[in-house]
Phi, psi and omega in degrees: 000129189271114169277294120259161177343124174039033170225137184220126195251151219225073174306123182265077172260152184191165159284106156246161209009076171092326198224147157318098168257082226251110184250221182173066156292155183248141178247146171218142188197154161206198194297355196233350185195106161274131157247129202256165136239111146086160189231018192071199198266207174282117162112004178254016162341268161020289178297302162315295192294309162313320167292334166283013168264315200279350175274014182087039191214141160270109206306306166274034172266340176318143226239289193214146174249129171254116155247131196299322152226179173288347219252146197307308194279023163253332170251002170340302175254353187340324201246011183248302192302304159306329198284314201277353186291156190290299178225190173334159124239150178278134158241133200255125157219185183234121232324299196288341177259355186300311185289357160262335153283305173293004153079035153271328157263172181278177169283153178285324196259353159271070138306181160294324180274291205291338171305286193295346172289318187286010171270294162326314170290320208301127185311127174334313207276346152317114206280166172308313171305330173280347182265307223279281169344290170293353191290291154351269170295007166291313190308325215216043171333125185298154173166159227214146184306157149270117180271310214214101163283141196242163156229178176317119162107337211241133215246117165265156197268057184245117143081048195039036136114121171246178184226132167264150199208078190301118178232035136017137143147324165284336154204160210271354140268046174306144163217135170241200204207117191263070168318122166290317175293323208264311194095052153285165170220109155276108174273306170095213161301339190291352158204190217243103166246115164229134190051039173087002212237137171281142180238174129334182156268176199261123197291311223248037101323328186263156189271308173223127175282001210236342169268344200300317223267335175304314186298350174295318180307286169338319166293355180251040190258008246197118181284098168260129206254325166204159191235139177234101179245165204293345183238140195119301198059220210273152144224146186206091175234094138050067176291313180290356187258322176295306195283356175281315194288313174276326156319333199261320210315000000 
């Protein structure tokens, strides 16, 4: 979906565990640089790469990938997406989550109990060999090097100026991303769009709920015109009066 001149938000659908699932990475591009944020789950390139055609970009001219956190449907294809490209592209993460991304550390939220519950949910008619598979990637999550550690507060010189905008609580290095030319909110995980409305985080999503929701008071320093979050997709109802409203509650 075209937000503006060189920001394009990229529905990702697809079947998982059983249900229809729809994620919402972003392209931002101008004459000098694409950048995707975040890359879906494992196996969706495919998926990916049509959408970046369809926004009108030739899938290798992409530059960099930012990814916002560690959790698999934001580094899912990550390493599928660099193999397939002509040449580099540089990955942007933020100091704390880089290592989880380059798979020096496990993900936080792949535990041992939770790999096995998410195993456990997958619907009776899953055949064994596909629960084995998936089992497999939990164990052993895709990643990819980190290039370029990013920080709070720090403005990249890309696609008339993004802002890293540290949002913590959903993992404890969230970053969600502020296009400057559009007055965009690439949110990432730090809220929500359901039944059409912006929300919060998710509690039983977050690693600590209590900072995610604190990290909101940040998003209101920022004239925001429309916000793109991974789960939801978009919204631009009067935003900054929405997001003073989920900061104060």
């Amino acid at each position: 979906m075209n937000i503006s001149e060189g920001v394009q938000m990229l529905p990702i659908a697809a079947v998982m565990m059983g249900r229809m699932e729809t994620v919402y990475p972003t392209l931002l591009w101008d004459n000098e640089a694409a950048l995707l944020i975040d890359t879906g789950y494992p196996g969706q390139l495919p998926l990916i790469k049509e959408q970046v055609e369809r926004a009108g970009l030739s899938f290798d001219k992409l530059t960099h990938i930012i990814i916002t956190h560690q959790d698999i449907d934001h580094i899912g294809s990550l390493p599928a997406v660099l193999k397939e490209l002509p040449h580099p592209a540089k990955v942007l993460a933020s100091e704390i989550e880089a290592p989880y991304v380059q798979g020096d550390a496990q993900p936080i939220k792949l535990t041992s109990e939770a790999i096995e519950n998410a195993v456990n949910a997958m619907p009776e008619e899953i055949p064994q060999e596909w629960r084995a598979s998936f089992r497999s990637v939990l164990e052993n999550p895709p990643c990819a090097p980190v290039d370029v550690i990013v920080a709070d507060g720090e403005e990249l010189p890309y696609c008339g100026g993004i802002i890293v905008i540290g949002t913590p609580g959903h993992t404890p290095g969230h970053i969600s991303l502020y296009h400057k030319a559009s007055k965009t909110l690439i949110a990432a995980d730090a809220m929500v769009v359901e039944n059409d409305q912006l929300m919060g985080p998710t509690p039983r999503h977050c690693i600590d709920f209590e900072q995610a929701k604190h990290s909101l008071k940040k998003l209101t320093e920022y004239d925001i015109e429309t916000v793109v979050c991974y789960h939801g997709g978009l919204y631009a109802d009067h935003v900054n009066e929405r997001i003073l409203e989920l900061a104060a509650d």
